[in-house]
Amino acid sequence: MKALRVKTSREQEFIDITPQVERAVRELGIPEGACLLYVPHTTAGITINENADPAVKEDLLDALVRLVPESLSYKHLEGNAHAHIRSSLLGHSVLVPVEDGKLKLGTWQGVLFGEFDGPRERTVWVIPLPRAPVPD
Ligand code: ZN
């Protein structure tokens, strides 16, 4: 397993972490199989979506902000209930196939880290899942 460090610079943002994940997969030496990307935080998340047009990241964030406004009344006393809910809506893990030592993503796909209560130094665990040998 490898722990990626992701430094966020805004209260909320999506960051394309595909290059870091690709490097980690190379270093872990996963030839075939998959890698599980897991975010061990309660106010951040991870997803896969388009990384060609940066406007897609902005639209994703904008939609989450509209779905879960900060101004609603919440019971959580820390004052960041909106960030917890946005994090749960996005999810905390993605599973990406690996072939020939490389991430097998679609042409326009990238791995996007979602920050909802930053800026902070965050962690993404890259967990190798090599393909099990096929029994004879
Ligand atoms: Zn909280």
Coordinates of N, CA and C and ligand atoms in Angstrom, one line a residue:
M1 N 0.8 -1.2 0.0 CA 0.0 0.0 0.0 C 0.9 1.2 0.0
K2 N 0.4 2.3 -0.6 CA 1.1 3.6 -0.7 C 0.2 4.7 -0.2
A3 N 0.7 5.6 0.5 CA -0.1 6.8 1.0 C 0.3 8.0 0.1
L4 N -0.6 8.5 -0.6 CA -0.4 9.8 -1.4 C -0.7 10.9 -0.5
R5 N 0.1 12.0 -0.6 CA -0.3 13.2 0.1 C -0.9 14.2 -0.9
V6 N -2.0 14.7 -0.5 CA -2.7 15.7 -1.4 C -2.8 17.0 -0.6
K7 N -2.1 18.1 -1.0 CA -2.3 19.4 -0.4 C -3.3 20.2 -1.1
T8 N -4.4 20.5 -0.3 CA -5.5 21.3 -1.0 C -5.2 22.7 -0.6
S9 N -5.7 23.6 -1.5 CA -5.4 25.1 -1.2 C -6.6 25.9 -1.0
R10 N -7.8 25.3 -1.2 CA -9.0 26.0 -1.0 C -10.0 25.3 0.0
E11 N -11.0 26.0 0.4 CA -12.0 25.4 1.3 C -12.6 24.2 0.6
Q12 N -13.0 24.4 -0.7 CA -13.6 23.3 -1.5 C -13.0 23.3 -2.9
E13 N -12.6 22.2 -3.3 CA -12.1 22.1 -4.7 C -12.0 20.6 -5.1
F14 N -11.9 20.4 -6.4 CA -11.6 19.1 -7.0 C -10.2 19.2 -7.6
I15 N -9.4 18.2 -7.3 CA -8.0 18.2 -7.8 C -7.8 16.9 -8.6
D16 N -7.3 17.0 -9.8 CA -7.0 15.9 -10.6 C -5.7 15.2 -10.1
I17 N -5.8 14.0 -9.5 CA -4.6 13.3 -8.9 C -4.2 12.1 -9.8
T18 N -4.7 12.1 -11.0 CA -4.3 11.0 -11.9 C -2.8 10.7 -12.0
P19 N -2.0 11.8 -12.2 CA -0.5 11.6 -12.4 C 0.1 11.0 -11.1
Q20 N -0.3 11.4 -9.9 CA 0.2 10.8 -8.7 C -0.2 9.4 -8.5
V21 N -1.4 9.0 -8.9 CA -1.9 7.7 -8.8 C -1.1 6.8 -9.8
E22 N -0.9 7.3 -11.0 CA -0.2 6.5 -12.0 C 1.2 6.2 -11.5
R23 N 1.9 7.2 -10.9 CA 3.2 7.0 -10.4 C 3.2 6.0 -9.3
A24 N 2.2 6.0 -8.4 CA 2.1 5.1 -7.3 C 2.0 3.7 -7.8
V25 N 1.1 3.5 -8.8 CA 0.9 2.2 -9.4 C 2.2 1.6 -10.0
R26 N 3.0 2.5 -10.7 CA 4.3 2.1 -11.2 C 5.2 1.6 -10.1
E27 N 5.3 2.5 -9.0 CA 6.2 2.1 -7.9 C 5.7 0.9 -7.2
L28 N 4.4 0.6 -7.1 CA 3.9 -0.6 -6.4 C 4.2 -1.8 -7.3
G29 N 4.4 -1.6 -8.6 CA 4.7 -2.7 -9.5 C 3.5 -3.7 -9.7
I30 N 2.3 -3.1 -9.8 CA 1.1 -3.9 -10.1 C 1.1 -4.2 -11.6
P31 N 1.3 -5.5 -12.0 CA 1.3 -5.7 -13.4 C -0.1 -5.8 -14.0
E32 N -1.0 -6.6 -13.4 CA -2.4 -6.8 -13.8 C -3.3 -6.9 -12.6
G33 N -4.5 -6.4 -12.7 CA -5.4 -6.4 -11.6 C -6.1 -5.1 -11.5
A34 N -6.0 -4.5 -10.3 CA -6.7 -3.3 -10.0 C -6.0 -2.6 -8.8
C35 N -6.4 -1.3 -8.7 CA -6.0 -0.7 -7.4 C -7.2 0.0 -6.8
L36 N -7.2 -0.1 -5.5 CA -8.3 0.5 -4.8 C -7.8 1.8 -4.2
L37 N -8.5 2.9 -4.5 CA -8.1 4.2 -4.0 C -9.0 4.6 -2.9
Y38 N -8.5 4.8 -1.7 CA -9.4 5.0 -0.6 C -9.0 6.3 0.2
V39 N -10.0 7.2 0.5 CA -9.8 8.4 1.2 C -10.2 8.3 2.6
P40 N -9.3 8.3 3.6 CA -9.6 8.1 5.0 C -10.0 9.4 5.7
H41 N -10.9 10.2 5.1 CA -11.3 11.4 5.7 C -12.9 11.5 5.7
T42 N -13.4 12.3 6.6 CA -14.9 12.5 6.6 C -15.4 13.7 6.0
T43 N -14.5 14.6 5.5 CA -14.9 15.8 4.8 C -14.2 15.9 3.4
A44 N -13.9 14.8 2.8 CA -13.2 14.8 1.5 C -13.7 13.5 0.8
G45 N -13.5 13.4 -0.4 CA -13.9 12.2 -1.2 C -13.2 12.0 -2.5
I46 N -13.6 11.1 -3.2 CA -12.9 10.7 -4.5 C -13.9 10.2 -5.5
T47 N -13.6 10.6 -6.8 CA -14.5 10.1 -7.9 C -13.7 10.0 -9.1
I48 N -14.3 9.5 -10.2 CA -13.7 9.4 -11.5 C -14.6 10.2 -12.4
N49 N -14.0 11.1 -13.2 CA -14.8 11.9 -14.1 C -13.9 12.5 -15.1
E50 N -14.4 13.4 -16.0 CA -13.6 14.0 -17.1 C -12.5 14.9 -16.5
N51 N -11.3 14.7 -17.1 CA -10.2 15.6 -16.7 C -9.7 16.4 -17.8
A52 N -10.4 16.3 -19.0 CA -9.9 17.1 -20.2 C -10.4 18.5 -20.0
D53 N -11.6 18.8 -19.8 CA -12.1 20.1 -19.6 C -12.2 20.5 -18.1
P54 N -11.4 21.4 -17.6 CA -11.4 21.7 -16.2 C -12.8 22.2 -15.7
A55 N -13.6 22.7 -16.6 CA -15.0 23.2 -16.2 C -15.8 22.1 -15.6
V56 N -15.5 20.8 -16.0 CA -16.3 19.7 -15.4 C -16.1 19.6 -13.9
K57 N -14.9 19.8 -13.4 CA -14.6 19.8 -12.0 C -15.3 20.9 -11.3
E58 N -15.4 22.1 -11.9 CA -16.1 23.3 -11.4 C -17.6 23.0 -11.3
D59 N -18.1 22.4 -12.3 CA -19.6 22.0 -12.4 C -19.9 21.0 -11.3
L60 N -19.1 20.0 -11.1 CA -19.3 19.0 -10.1 C -19.4 19.7 -8.7
L61 N -18.4 20.5 -8.5 CA -18.3 21.2 -7.2 C -19.6 22.1 -7.0
D62 N -19.9 22.8 -8.0 CA -21.1 23.7 -8.0 C -22.3 23.0 -7.7
A63 N -22.5 21.8 -8.3 CA -23.7 21.0 -8.1 C -23.8 20.5 -6.6
L64 N -22.6 20.0 -6.1 CA -22.6 19.6 -4.7 C -22.9 20.7 -3.7
V65 N -22.4 21.9 -4.0 CA -22.7 23.0 -3.2 C -24.2 23.4 -3.2
R66 N -24.8 23.3 -4.4 CA -26.2 23.6 -4.5 C -27.1 22.5 -3.8
L67 N -26.6 21.3 -4.0 CA -27.4 20.2 -3.4 C -27.4 20.2 -1.8
V68 N -26.2 20.6 -1.3 CA -26.0 20.6 0.2 C -25.5 22.0 0.6
P69 N -26.4 23.0 0.7 CA -26.0 24.3 1.1 C -25.5 24.4 2.5
E70 N -24.5 25.3 2.7 CA -23.9 25.5 4.1 C -25.0 26.1 5.0
S71 N -25.9 26.9 4.4 CA -26.9 27.7 5.2 C -28.0 26.9 5.8
L72 N -28.2 25.6 5.5 CA -29.3 24.9 6.1 C -28.9 24.7 7.6
S73 N -30.0 24.4 8.4 CA -29.7 24.2 9.8 C -29.4 22.7 10.1
Y74 N -28.2 22.5 10.6 CA -27.7 21.1 10.9 C -27.5 20.9 12.4
K75 N -27.5 19.6 12.8 CA -27.3 19.3 14.2 C -25.8 19.2 14.7
H76 N -25.0 18.9 13.7 CA -23.5 18.7 14.0 C -22.9 20.0 14.5
L77 N -22.4 20.0 15.7 CA -21.9 21.3 16.3 C -20.6 21.9 15.8
E78 N -19.9 21.1 15.0 CA -18.6 21.5 14.5 C -18.7 22.6 13.5
G79 N -19.9 22.7 12.9 CA -20.2 23.7 11.9 C -19.8 23.3 10.5
N80 N -19.4 22.0 10.3 CA -19.1 21.6 8.9 C -19.9 20.4 8.4
A81 N -21.2 20.4 8.9 CA -22.1 19.3 8.5 C -22.2 19.2 6.9
H82 N -22.2 20.4 6.3 CA -22.3 20.4 4.8 C -21.2 19.6 4.2
A83 N -20.0 19.8 4.8 CA -18.8 19.1 4.2 C -18.9 17.6 4.4
H84 N -19.4 17.2 5.6 CA -19.5 15.7 5.8 C -20.5 15.1 4.8
I85 N -21.6 15.9 4.5 CA -22.7 15.3 3.6 C -22.1 15.3 2.2
R86 N -21.4 16.4 1.8 CA -20.9 16.4 0.4 C -19.9 15.2 0.3
S87 N -19.1 15.0 1.3 CA -18.1 13.9 1.3 C -18.8 12.5 1.1
S88 N -19.9 12.3 1.8 CA -20.7 11.1 1.7 C -21.3 10.9 0.3
L89 N -21.8 12.0 -0.2 CA -22.4 11.9 -1.5 C -21.4 11.5 -2.6
L90 N -20.2 12.1 -2.5 CA -19.2 11.8 -3.5 C -18.6 10.3 -3.3
G91 N -18.4 9.9 -2.0 CA -17.9 8.6 -1.8 C -16.4 8.6 -1.4
H92 N -15.9 7.5 -0.8 CA -14.6 7.5 -0.3 C -13.6 6.5 -1.0
S93 N -14.1 5.8 -2.0 CA -13.2 4.9 -2.7 C -13.6 4.8 -4.1
V94 N -12.6 4.5 -5.0 CA -12.9 4.0 -6.4 C -11.9 2.9 -6.6
L95 N -12.4 2.0 -7.5 CA -11.6 0.8 -7.9 C -11.2 1.0 -9.4
V96 N -9.9 1.0 -9.7 CA -9.5 1.3 -11.1 C -8.8 0.0 -11.6
P97 N -9.1 -0.5 -12.8 CA -8.4 -1.6 -13.3 C -7.0 -1.2 -13.7
V98 N -6.1 -2.2 -13.6 CA -4.7 -1.9 -14.0 C -4.3 -3.0 -15.0
E99 N -3.7 -2.5 -16.2 CA -3.3 -3.5 -17.2 C -2.0 -3.1 -17.7
D100 N -1.1 -4.0 -17.9 CA 0.3 -3.7 -18.3 C 1.0 -2.6 -17.4
G101 N 0.7 -2.7 -16.1 CA 1.3 -1.8 -15.2 C 0.7 -0.4 -15.2
K102 N -0.4 -0.1 -16.0 CA -0.9 1.2 -16.1 C -2.4 1.2 -15.7
L103 N -2.9 2.4 -15.3 CA -4.3 2.5 -15.0 C -5.1 2.4 -16.3
K104 N -6.1 1.6 -16.2 CA -7.0 1.4 -17.4 C -8.2 2.3 -17.3
L105 N -8.0 3.6 -17.6 CA -9.1 4.6 -17.5 C -9.6 4.9 -19.0
G106 N -10.8 5.3 -19.1 CA -11.3 5.8 -20.3 C -10.6 7.0 -20.8
T107 N -10.7 7.3 -22.1 CA -10.0 8.4 -22.8 C -10.1 9.7 -22.0
W108 N -11.3 10.0 -21.5 CA -11.5 11.3 -20.9 C -11.5 11.3 -19.4
Q109 N -11.2 10.1 -18.9 CA -11.4 9.9 -17.4 C -10.1 10.3 -16.6
G110 N -10.3 10.8 -15.5 CA -9.2 11.1 -14.5 C -9.7 10.8 -13.1
V111 N -8.8 10.7 -12.2 CA -9.2 10.5 -10.8 C -9.2 11.8 -10.1
L112 N -10.4 12.2 -9.6 CA -10.6 13.5 -9.0 C -10.7 13.4 -7.4
F113 N -9.9 14.2 -6.7 CA -10.0 14.2 -5.3 C -10.9 15.4 -4.9
G114 N -11.9 15.2 -4.1 CA -12.8 16.3 -3.7 C -12.5 16.7 -2.3
E115 N -12.2 18.0 -2.1 CA -12.0 18.6 -0.8 C -13.2 19.4 -0.5
F116 N -13.7 19.3 0.8 CA -14.9 20.0 1.1 C -14.8 20.8 2.4
D117 N -13.6 20.7 3.1 CA -13.3 21.4 4.3 C -11.9 21.8 4.5
G118 N -11.3 22.4 3.4 CA -9.9 22.7 3.4 C -9.6 24.1 3.8
P119 N -8.4 24.6 3.5 CA -7.3 23.8 2.9 C -6.7 22.9 4.0
R120 N -6.2 21.7 3.6 CA -5.6 20.8 4.5 C -4.6 19.9 3.7
E121 N -3.8 19.2 4.5 CA -3.0 18.1 3.9 C -3.8 16.8 4.0
R122 N -4.1 16.2 2.9 CA -4.9 15.0 2.9 C -4.1 13.8 2.5
T123 N -4.8 12.6 2.6 CA -4.1 11.3 2.3 C -5.0 10.5 1.4
V124 N -4.5 9.9 0.4 CA -5.2 8.9 -0.4 C -4.4 7.6 -0.3
W125 N -5.0 6.5 0.1 CA -4.3 5.2 0.1 C -4.5 4.5 -1.2
V126 N -3.4 4.1 -1.8 CA -3.4 3.3 -3.0 C -3.1 1.9 -2.6
I127 N -4.1 1.0 -2.8 CA -4.1 -0.4 -2.3 C -4.0 -1.3 -3.5
P128 N -2.9 -2.0 -3.7 CA -2.8 -2.8 -4.9 C -3.6 -4.1 -4.8
L129 N -4.3 -4.5 -5.8 CA -5.1 -5.7 -5.8 C -4.7 -6.5 -7.1
P130 N -3.5 -7.2 -7.0 CA -3.0 -7.9 -8.1 C -4.0 -9.1 -8.5
R131 N -4.1 -9.4 -9.8 CA -5.0 -10.4 -10.2 C -4.5 -11.8 -9.7
A132 N -5.5 -12.5 -9.1 CA -5.1 -13.8 -8.5 C -4.8 -14.8 -9.6
P133 N -3.8 -15.7 -9.4 CA -3.5 -16.6 -10.4 C -4.7 -17.5 -10.7
V134 N -4.9 -17.8 -12.0 CA -6.0 -18.7 -12.4 C -5.6 -20.1 -12.1
P135 N -6.4 -20.9 -11.3 CA -6.1 -22.3 -11.1 C -6.2 -23.2 -12.3
D136 N -5.4 -24.2 -12.4 CA -5.5 -25.1 -13.6 C -6.7 -26.0 -13.5
Ligands
ZN1 ZN -17.5 17.8 11.6

